[in-house]
Amino acid sequence: MSKILGIIGGGQLGMMITEAAKKMPEYISKVIVLDPTPNCPASQIGAEQIIADFKDKDAITELAKKSNIITYEIESGDSDVLKSVESMAEIEPSPETLRIIQDKFLQKTFLNKSNIPVPDFMKISSIFDLEEGLKKFGYPVLLKARRDAYDGRGNFKIETPEQIQKAYDYFNGQQLMLEKFVPFKMEVSVIAARNTKGQIKTYPLVENIHEENILRETIAPARVSNNVSKKAEAIASDTMRVLKGAGVFGIEMFVTQDDQIVINEIAPRVHNSGHHTLQSSETSQFEQHLRAILGLELGSTKLVHPTIMYNILGSKSFEGKYKQISLSESNVFLKMYGKEISKPLRKLGHFNLVANNEETIDHLLKNLESLKEKVITHPIN
Ligand code: AMP
C-alpha cells in the first residue's frame, strides 16, 4: 500500500527527499512538509505544506494525523512532541535517537559508551568546570553549545587563559560541553543507512572542505589510503548498529595526523556531504533514506563516478534577490533550491562535477576553478 510521507522541514533536503519520493509512487502517494517559510523549496515541487514552526506541537500533531510515516530533514525538532505522536504515525529515525543526537554531550557520551572513537570531552556546568577541563585537556579546546547549534555557530575555540571568561559568557547560560581540539589532517564523512529491518549499508568515505564552518566542497571519494577509508566505513557501520531507528545518517569524522578516525558529529538525516550521490552513485542518499524508512531492501552504495560537489553560497556582500545562475557543461549537474533571497553564506544550491571516463579528482579540481566564478551570486539591480 502506498503511504503518505510527512517531513519535518521543507528546505533543500526536504525538496530532494520529495523528488525521490515522486519517483516511487508505488510506495509513496503524497508528501506533506511542515515548514515555517511559505512556499518552501519542497512545496515548490509539489509537496503539500503545513506552515508552522518546526517545534509547533499542534502542527506536528496535524502532520502525524495526515501521514502514515514521518521523517525529518532537520535535527532541531522536538523529540518529546514527536514521541507523543508515535501512535498516530511511524516516526523514523526514532524520537529516542533524535533526542540523543540533538544534544552533543549525550551524543558523545552514547558513542563513547558504545566504544566508538570520539575526541576527549566533558560536560561544563560552571566556569570552574571549564578551568578544570583546561587543566585536563590543555590548549586549545572547543567550548560547544550542547544543543541547537549548526554550521559551527555554537563553538568557541579557547586558545589562551585570557579567553576563558569571554568564551563562557558568549554562550549566555546555554548548556555546554568542552572538547579537546583535534589537529586533524582532513575532515571526512560517511553517509550510512539502516532500514527498519536492521540492514546497514555505507557509502564510500568522502572528503569535506569547509569555509567559515560551512561545507563548501565534498570530494568523492576522499583522497586517503584504502586503509583509512575502510576504517572510517567500519566505524560508520558500528555507529549504525548501536543507533536505533531507520534512515540515512551523515557521520562526520576527523582523520588525525596518524590516520586514526574520530567522530565529530552525527546528523540523523540526509546530509549535505551526500549530495554527490545524486549523480555519482547507483542509489542517491534521498532514495536510500526512503528505502530505509519504508523497510525496503537498501540500494547499492557503489560510487560509479568520482565527483566533486560544490555548494553555491550567497555572496557575503549582499542580501536580496540575485541573478539567475546557469551552467551548461555536460558533466556538471546544477541544482538550485528555489530560494528567492540570497543572504551571506546561505545555501542556495549546489552542483556536482562528475568525472568522465579516465578523469581523476585532480582533473576535476582543475576544472572546478573556472566553474566557481560562474556561480558567484550577483544582486539584481
Ligand atoms: P561542529 O559544529 O561541532 O560540527 O563543528 C564545526 C567545525 O568545527 C568542524 O567542521 C571542525 O572544523 C571544527 N571542530 C569541531 N570540533 C572540533 C574538534 N574537537 N577539534 C578540531 N576542530 C573541531
Tab-separated table of C-alpha atoms and ligand atoms in Angstrom:
chain	number	residue	atom	x	y	z
A	1	MET	CA	0.000	0.000	0.000
A	2	SER	CA	1.246	3.450	-0.952
A	3	LYS	CA	1.938	5.711	2.062
A	4	ILE	CA	1.636	9.407	2.868
A	5	LEU	CA	5.028	10.740	3.951
A	6	GLY	CA	5.316	13.666	6.368
A	7	ILE	CA	8.618	15.553	6.603
A	8	ILE	CA	9.550	17.991	9.366
A	9	GLY	CA	11.316	20.666	7.314
A	10	GLY	CA	10.784	21.531	3.670
A	11	GLY	CA	14.117	23.132	2.766
A	12	GLN	CA	16.524	21.740	0.170
A	13	LEU	CA	16.834	18.381	1.923
A	14	GLY	CA	13.059	18.008	2.126
A	15	MET	CA	12.882	19.066	-1.510
A	16	MET	CA	15.319	16.375	-2.651
A	17	ILE	CA	13.562	13.729	-0.500
A	18	THR	CA	10.289	14.796	-2.169
A	19	GLU	CA	11.873	14.443	-5.617
A	20	ALA	CA	12.986	10.917	-4.752
A	21	ALA	CA	9.507	10.118	-3.370
A	22	LYS	CA	7.882	11.231	-6.621
A	23	LYS	CA	9.878	8.525	-8.411
A	24	MET	CA	8.423	5.859	-6.080
A	25	PRO	CA	4.628	6.303	-6.473
A	26	GLU	CA	4.027	2.646	-5.700
A	27	TYR	CA	5.346	3.286	-2.170
A	28	ILE	CA	4.627	6.973	-1.528
A	29	SER	CA	1.418	8.590	-2.734
A	30	LYS	CA	1.912	12.054	-1.292
A	31	VAL	CA	4.402	14.196	0.636
A	32	ILE	CA	3.423	16.771	3.275
A	33	VAL	CA	6.094	19.035	4.762
A	34	LEU	CA	5.975	21.146	7.905
A	35	ASP	CA	7.990	24.335	7.432
A	36	PRO	CA	7.628	27.926	8.675
A	37	THR	CA	8.615	29.567	5.362
A	38	PRO	CA	5.707	29.971	2.921
A	39	ASN	CA	6.464	28.444	-0.482
A	40	CYS	CA	9.416	26.493	0.937
A	41	PRO	CA	11.652	24.581	-1.540
A	42	ALA	CA	9.786	21.244	-1.104
A	43	SER	CA	6.389	22.862	-1.672
A	44	GLN	CA	7.682	24.354	-4.949
A	45	ILE	CA	7.984	20.867	-6.380
A	46	GLY	CA	4.600	19.623	-5.270
A	47	ALA	CA	4.753	18.751	-1.565
A	48	GLU	CA	1.733	19.907	0.422
A	49	GLN	CA	2.858	22.319	3.155
A	50	ILE	CA	1.759	22.983	6.734
A	51	ILE	CA	3.140	26.414	7.557
A	52	ALA	CA	4.285	26.347	11.174
A	53	ASP	CA	7.357	26.296	13.365
A	54	PHE	CA	9.280	23.005	13.422
A	55	LYS	CA	8.511	22.614	17.141
A	56	ASP	CA	4.818	23.589	16.985
A	57	LYS	CA	3.002	20.790	18.815
A	58	ASP	CA	-0.377	21.302	17.130
A	59	ALA	CA	1.218	21.394	13.694
A	60	ILE	CA	3.246	18.228	14.367
A	61	THR	CA	0.073	16.502	15.583
A	62	GLU	CA	-1.743	17.624	12.415
A	63	LEU	CA	1.155	16.268	10.319
A	64	ALA	CA	1.042	12.949	12.203
A	65	LYS	CA	-2.730	12.629	11.700
A	66	LYS	CA	-2.364	13.230	7.972
A	67	SER	CA	0.696	10.973	7.447
A	68	ASN	CA	1.479	7.264	7.705
A	69	ILE	CA	5.165	7.829	8.279
A	70	ILE	CA	7.121	10.886	9.425
A	71	THR	CA	10.774	11.703	8.893
A	72	TYR	CA	12.793	14.884	9.254
A	73	GLU	CA	15.358	16.938	7.406
A	74	ILE	CA	16.455	18.937	10.448
A	75	GLU	CA	17.579	17.711	13.848
A	76	SER	CA	16.128	20.567	15.880
A	77	GLY	CA	12.588	19.099	16.065
A	78	ASP	CA	11.094	18.489	19.495
A	79	SER	CA	11.760	14.820	20.269
A	80	ASP	CA	9.196	14.760	23.119
A	81	VAL	CA	6.467	16.037	20.822
A	82	LEU	CA	7.478	13.503	18.173
A	83	LYS	CA	7.366	10.752	20.785
A	84	SER	CA	3.855	11.827	21.771
A	85	VAL	CA	2.549	11.318	18.214
A	86	GLU	CA	4.159	7.896	17.691
A	87	SER	CA	0.745	6.232	17.996
A	88	MET	CA	-0.559	8.262	15.040
A	89	ALA	CA	2.314	7.760	12.589
A	90	GLU	CA	5.554	5.817	12.393
A	91	ILE	CA	8.489	8.155	13.115
A	92	GLU	CA	11.851	7.354	11.519
A	93	PRO	CA	14.544	7.741	12.731
A	94	SER	CA	13.088	7.171	16.205
A	95	PRO	CA	12.498	10.171	18.513
A	96	GLU	CA	14.797	8.496	21.056
A	97	THR	CA	17.675	8.561	18.556
A	98	LEU	CA	16.871	12.185	17.747
A	99	ARG	CA	16.896	13.048	21.473
A	100	ILE	CA	20.379	11.608	21.893
A	101	ILE	CA	21.823	13.086	18.720
A	102	GLN	CA	20.475	16.605	19.112
A	103	ASP	CA	22.390	17.024	22.374
A	104	LYS	CA	26.109	16.925	21.517
A	105	PHE	CA	27.045	15.851	25.037
A	106	LEU	CA	24.531	12.962	25.109
A	107	GLN	CA	25.635	12.006	21.595
A	108	LYS	CA	29.327	11.836	22.519
A	109	THR	CA	28.552	10.027	25.797
A	110	PHE	CA	26.484	7.465	23.895
A	111	LEU	CA	29.194	6.923	21.274
A	112	ASN	CA	31.910	6.686	23.907
A	113	LYS	CA	29.942	4.070	25.876
A	114	SER	CA	29.484	2.124	22.646
A	115	ASN	CA	33.278	2.105	22.106
A	116	ILE	CA	33.079	4.376	19.089
A	117	PRO	CA	36.027	6.803	18.940
A	118	VAL	CA	35.305	10.482	19.734
A	119	PRO	CA	37.570	13.361	20.825
A	120	ASP	CA	38.060	13.751	24.615
A	121	PHE	CA	35.116	15.686	26.002
A	122	MET	CA	33.376	16.658	29.228
A	123	LYS	CA	30.241	18.373	30.460
A	124	ILE	CA	30.586	22.001	31.549
A	125	SER	CA	28.168	23.395	34.134
A	126	SER	CA	30.239	26.267	35.531
A	127	ILE	CA	33.321	28.356	34.843
A	128	PHE	CA	35.049	26.212	37.459
A	129	ASP	CA	34.382	23.115	35.314
A	130	LEU	CA	35.828	24.981	32.350
A	131	GLU	CA	39.023	25.816	34.221
A	132	GLU	CA	39.316	22.187	35.368
A	133	GLY	CA	38.711	20.992	31.806
A	134	LEU	CA	41.500	23.191	30.505
A	135	LYS	CA	43.869	21.758	33.091
A	136	LYS	CA	42.938	18.292	31.860
A	137	PHE	CA	42.926	18.884	28.084
A	138	GLY	CA	45.390	21.774	27.681
A	139	TYR	CA	45.023	24.418	24.937
A	140	PRO	CA	43.363	24.765	22.501
A	141	VAL	CA	39.893	23.420	23.270
A	142	LEU	CA	36.458	23.957	21.844
A	143	LEU	CA	33.645	25.077	24.096
A	144	LYS	CA	30.410	23.957	22.452
A	145	ALA	CA	26.726	24.603	22.968
A	146	ARG	CA	25.136	21.206	23.542
A	147	ARG	CA	22.022	21.908	21.501
A	148	ASP	CA	20.632	23.858	18.555
A	149	ALA	CA	23.978	24.754	17.036
A	150	TYR	CA	24.824	24.122	13.439
A	151	ASP	CA	27.437	25.166	10.876
A	152	GLY	CA	29.884	25.822	13.728
A	153	ARG	CA	27.864	28.692	15.150
A	154	GLY	CA	27.774	27.091	18.571
A	155	ASN	CA	31.540	26.690	19.041
A	156	PHE	CA	34.159	28.880	20.706
A	157	LYS	CA	37.833	27.950	20.360
A	158	ILE	CA	39.801	28.813	23.504
A	159	GLU	CA	43.496	29.265	22.855
A	160	THR	CA	44.678	31.268	25.859
A	161	PRO	CA	43.649	31.666	29.529
A	162	GLU	CA	42.513	35.235	28.787
A	163	GLN	CA	39.719	33.879	26.606
A	164	ILE	CA	38.122	31.691	29.272
A	165	GLN	CA	35.674	34.239	30.663
A	166	LYS	CA	34.793	35.616	27.230
A	167	ALA	CA	34.090	32.122	25.898
A	168	TYR	CA	31.927	31.250	28.887
A	169	ASP	CA	29.927	34.485	28.652
A	170	TYR	CA	29.487	34.053	24.871
A	171	PHE	CA	27.016	31.226	25.477
A	172	ASN	CA	24.859	33.199	27.869
A	173	GLY	CA	23.718	30.355	30.151
A	174	GLN	CA	23.266	27.675	27.461
A	175	GLN	CA	24.133	24.071	28.374
A	176	LEU	CA	27.745	23.450	27.387
A	177	MET	CA	30.392	20.823	26.757
A	178	LEU	CA	34.134	21.022	26.273
A	179	GLU	CA	36.089	19.140	23.654
A	180	LYS	CA	39.801	18.658	23.141
A	181	PHE	CA	40.935	20.231	19.880
A	182	VAL	CA	41.809	17.617	17.260
A	183	PRO	CA	44.575	18.847	14.923
A	184	PHE	CA	43.043	16.826	12.096
A	185	LYS	CA	44.580	16.385	8.681
A	186	MET	CA	41.250	16.017	6.948
A	187	GLU	CA	37.531	16.291	7.605
A	188	VAL	CA	35.598	13.385	6.129
A	189	SER	CA	32.166	11.827	6.330
A	190	VAL	CA	30.300	8.632	5.654
A	191	ILE	CA	26.676	8.556	4.592
A	192	ALA	CA	25.211	5.450	6.178
A	193	ALA	CA	21.792	3.848	6.050
A	194	ARG	CA	19.902	1.393	8.198
A	195	ASN	CA	16.494	0.093	7.219
A	196	THR	CA	13.669	-0.835	9.587
A	197	LYS	CA	14.730	-4.487	9.334
A	198	GLY	CA	18.283	-3.737	10.504
A	199	GLN	CA	20.066	-3.935	7.140
A	200	ILE	CA	23.021	-1.499	7.094
A	201	LYS	CA	24.931	-0.016	4.160
A	202	THR	CA	27.579	2.692	3.990
A	203	TYR	CA	28.662	4.901	1.098
A	204	PRO	CA	32.385	5.308	0.418
A	205	LEU	CA	34.257	7.856	2.531
A	206	VAL	CA	34.221	11.444	1.215
A	207	GLU	CA	36.388	14.454	1.981
A	208	ASN	CA	34.818	17.720	3.134
A	209	ILE	CA	36.262	21.190	2.804
A	210	HIS	CA	34.682	23.886	4.976
A	211	GLU	CA	34.836	27.638	4.784
A	212	GLU	CA	33.863	29.557	7.906
A	213	ASN	CA	32.428	26.302	9.290
A	214	ILE	CA	30.089	25.848	6.326
A	215	LEU	CA	30.561	22.961	3.939
A	216	ARG	CA	31.986	24.275	0.678
A	217	GLU	CA	33.131	21.194	-1.242
A	218	THR	CA	32.797	17.443	-0.980
A	219	ILE	CA	35.307	15.287	-2.828
A	220	ALA	CA	34.064	11.763	-3.513
A	221	PRO	CA	35.966	9.577	-2.862
A	222	ALA	CA	38.201	11.069	-0.137
A	223	ARG	CA	41.905	11.301	-1.032
A	224	VAL	CA	43.067	8.896	1.680
A	225	SER	CA	44.517	5.386	1.716
A	226	ASN	CA	42.267	2.386	1.326
A	227	ASN	CA	43.043	1.541	4.905
A	228	VAL	CA	41.699	4.843	6.227
A	229	SER	CA	38.523	4.580	4.108
A	230	LYS	CA	37.844	1.062	5.317
A	231	LYS	CA	38.429	2.060	8.947
A	232	ALA	CA	36.038	5.024	8.678
A	233	GLU	CA	33.382	2.979	6.902
A	234	ALA	CA	33.642	0.276	9.584
A	235	ILE	CA	33.213	2.897	12.336
A	236	ALA	CA	30.148	4.221	10.498
A	237	SER	CA	28.661	0.705	10.341
A	238	ASP	CA	29.308	0.188	14.057
A	239	THR	CA	27.584	3.503	14.749
A	240	MET	CA	24.526	2.462	12.757
A	241	ARG	CA	24.404	-0.825	14.648
A	242	VAL	CA	24.111	0.932	18.026
A	243	LEU	CA	21.712	3.699	16.957
A	244	LYS	CA	18.024	2.865	16.989
A	245	GLY	CA	15.700	3.665	14.146
A	246	ALA	CA	15.928	3.709	10.417
A	247	GLY	CA	17.070	6.205	7.833
A	248	VAL	CA	20.125	7.802	6.315
A	249	PHE	CA	22.624	9.382	8.709
A	250	GLY	CA	25.520	11.735	7.930
A	251	ILE	CA	28.503	10.778	10.086
A	252	GLU	CA	31.178	13.490	10.191
A	253	MET	CA	34.655	12.473	11.249
A	254	PHE	CA	38.220	13.722	11.545
A	255	VAL	CA	41.270	11.914	10.164
A	256	THR	CA	44.043	12.564	12.687
A	257	GLN	CA	47.705	13.144	11.803
A	258	ASP	CA	48.412	9.457	12.483
A	259	ASP	CA	45.463	8.261	10.386
A	260	GLN	CA	43.100	7.498	13.253
A	261	ILE	CA	39.411	8.274	12.877
A	262	VAL	CA	37.301	10.084	15.476
A	263	ILE	CA	33.667	11.058	15.060
A	264	ASN	CA	32.919	14.770	15.163
A	265	GLU	CA	29.169	14.559	14.928
A	266	ILE	CA	26.233	12.658	13.547
A	267	ALA	CA	23.279	14.098	11.671
A	268	PRO	CA	20.189	11.863	11.876
A	269	ARG	CA	19.167	12.758	8.334
A	270	VAL	CA	20.288	13.056	4.755
A	271	HIS	CA	23.389	15.227	4.665
A	272	ASN	CA	24.942	17.931	2.526
A	273	SER	CA	28.059	15.798	2.064
A	274	GLY	CA	25.854	13.159	0.410
A	275	HIS	CA	24.522	15.362	-2.378
A	276	HIS	CA	27.164	13.971	-4.753
A	277	THR	CA	25.282	10.640	-4.689
A	278	LEU	CA	22.607	12.191	-6.937
A	279	GLN	CA	24.981	11.669	-9.861
A	280	SER	CA	27.965	9.709	-8.555
A	281	SER	CA	26.327	6.640	-7.091
A	282	GLU	CA	23.997	3.820	-8.012
A	283	THR	CA	21.467	4.966	-5.400
A	284	SER	CA	21.086	8.568	-4.231
A	285	GLN	CA	21.072	9.220	-0.481
A	286	PHE	CA	17.499	10.520	-0.844
A	287	GLU	CA	16.176	7.318	-2.413
A	288	GLN	CA	18.213	5.355	0.143
A	289	HIS	CA	16.601	7.262	3.002
A	290	LEU	CA	13.146	6.389	1.689
A	291	ARG	CA	14.106	2.749	1.145
A	292	ALA	CA	15.428	2.662	4.730
A	293	ILE	CA	12.342	4.135	6.413
A	294	LEU	CA	9.934	2.108	4.251
A	295	GLY	CA	11.709	-1.137	5.146
A	296	LEU	CA	12.723	-1.853	1.545
A	297	GLU	CA	15.970	-3.583	0.588
A	298	LEU	CA	18.692	-0.885	0.610
A	299	GLY	CA	20.102	0.146	-2.784
A	300	SER	CA	23.690	-0.265	-3.915
A	301	THR	CA	26.020	2.402	-2.482
A	302	LYS	CA	28.621	1.913	-5.187
A	303	LEU	CA	30.353	5.123	-6.275
A	304	VAL	CA	30.349	4.894	-10.057
A	305	HIS	CA	31.957	8.242	-10.958
A	306	PRO	CA	34.399	10.305	-8.902
A	307	THR	CA	32.563	13.581	-8.253
A	308	ILE	CA	33.046	16.938	-6.580
A	309	MET	CA	30.030	18.610	-5.014
A	310	TYR	CA	30.325	22.386	-4.721
A	311	ASN	CA	27.895	24.386	-2.588
A	312	ILE	CA	26.564	27.620	-4.038
A	313	LEU	CA	26.528	30.004	-1.089
A	314	GLY	CA	25.098	33.504	-1.012
A	315	SER	CA	27.697	36.208	-1.535
A	316	LYS	CA	28.937	37.772	1.699
A	317	SER	CA	28.444	41.259	0.302
A	318	PHE	CA	24.677	41.494	-0.130
A	319	GLU	CA	21.253	40.279	0.874
A	320	GLY	CA	18.380	40.277	-1.597
A	321	LYS	CA	17.255	38.944	-4.948
A	322	TYR	CA	20.044	37.567	-7.107
A	323	LYS	CA	20.697	36.964	-10.790
A	324	GLN	CA	19.849	33.528	-12.108
A	325	ILE	CA	22.720	31.024	-12.181
A	326	SER	CA	23.124	28.585	-15.055
A	327	LEU	CA	25.845	26.153	-16.112
A	328	SER	CA	25.881	24.360	-19.450
A	329	GLU	CA	28.871	21.978	-19.127
A	330	SER	CA	27.758	18.424	-19.895
A	331	ASN	CA	29.392	16.835	-16.830
A	332	VAL	CA	28.065	19.464	-14.411
A	333	PHE	CA	24.712	18.972	-12.686
A	334	LEU	CA	23.330	22.144	-11.182
A	335	LYS	CA	20.597	22.119	-8.584
A	336	MET	CA	19.214	25.387	-7.277
A	337	TYR	CA	16.902	25.247	-4.271
A	338	GLY	CA	14.335	27.845	-5.332
A	339	LYS	CA	15.296	30.342	-2.630
A	340	GLU	CA	14.402	33.814	-3.880
A	341	ILE	CA	16.579	35.753	-1.463
A	342	SER	CA	20.335	35.434	-1.152
A	343	LYS	CA	21.868	36.012	2.297
A	344	PRO	CA	25.570	35.889	3.205
A	345	LEU	CA	26.695	32.240	3.016
A	346	ARG	CA	23.105	30.951	2.656
A	347	LYS	CA	22.960	27.594	0.889
A	348	LEU	CA	21.225	28.478	-2.399
A	349	GLY	CA	22.126	25.440	-4.475
A	350	HIS	CA	24.935	23.088	-5.390
A	351	PHE	CA	26.447	21.463	-8.431
A	352	ASN	CA	28.036	18.089	-8.958
A	353	LEU	CA	31.067	17.977	-11.209
A	354	VAL	CA	31.238	14.388	-12.433
A	355	ALA	CA	34.327	12.694	-13.881
A	356	ASN	CA	34.184	11.413	-17.458
A	357	ASN	CA	35.959	8.153	-18.361
A	358	GLU	CA	39.568	8.470	-17.235
A	359	GLU	CA	39.263	11.792	-15.386
A	360	THR	CA	40.679	11.848	-11.854
A	361	ILE	CA	39.900	14.033	-8.859
A	362	ASP	CA	42.919	16.180	-9.825
A	363	HIS	CA	41.336	16.864	-13.218
A	364	LEU	CA	38.069	17.744	-11.561
A	365	LEU	CA	39.767	20.085	-9.106
A	366	LYS	CA	41.331	21.972	-12.021
A	367	ASN	CA	38.005	22.229	-13.835
A	368	LEU	CA	36.303	23.361	-10.672
A	369	GLU	CA	38.245	26.630	-10.551
A	370	SER	CA	36.568	28.176	-13.611
A	371	LEU	CA	33.138	26.950	-12.522
A	372	LYS	CA	33.444	28.644	-9.132
A	373	GLU	CA	33.400	32.063	-10.786
A	374	LYS	CA	30.217	31.260	-12.676
A	375	VAL	CA	28.214	30.595	-9.537
A	376	ILE	CA	29.038	33.734	-7.591
A	377	THR	CA	25.729	35.412	-6.730
A	378	HIS	CA	25.193	38.954	-8.008
A	379	PRO	CA	22.342	41.225	-6.950
A	380	ILE	CA	19.559	42.122	-9.367
A	381	ASN	CA	19.754	45.914	-9.597
B	1	AMP	P1	30.591	21.256	14.755
B	1	AMP	O1	29.531	22.285	14.543
B	1	AMP	O2	30.752	20.842	16.177
B	1	AMP	O3	30.498	20.110	13.799
B	1	AMP	O4	31.973	21.958	14.369
B	1	AMP	C1	32.149	22.716	13.225
B	1	AMP	C2	33.582	22.643	12.781
B	1	AMP	O5	34.442	22.965	13.863
B	1	AMP	C3	34.005	21.255	12.336
B	1	AMP	O6	33.663	21.032	10.982
B	1	AMP	C4	35.503	21.332	12.561
B	1	AMP	O7	36.140	22.017	11.503
B	1	AMP	C5	35.624	22.181	13.810
B	1	AMP	N1	35.677	21.325	15.016
B	1	AMP	C6	34.645	20.850	15.759
B	1	AMP	N2	35.082	20.101	16.782
B	1	AMP	C7	36.428	20.080	16.704
B	1	AMP	C8	37.477	19.487	17.482
B	1	AMP	N3	37.229	18.771	18.583
B	1	AMP	N4	38.752	19.693	17.070
B	1	AMP	C9	39.039	20.422	15.974
B	1	AMP	N5	38.110	21.048	15.221
B	1	AMP	C10	36.825	20.872	15.567
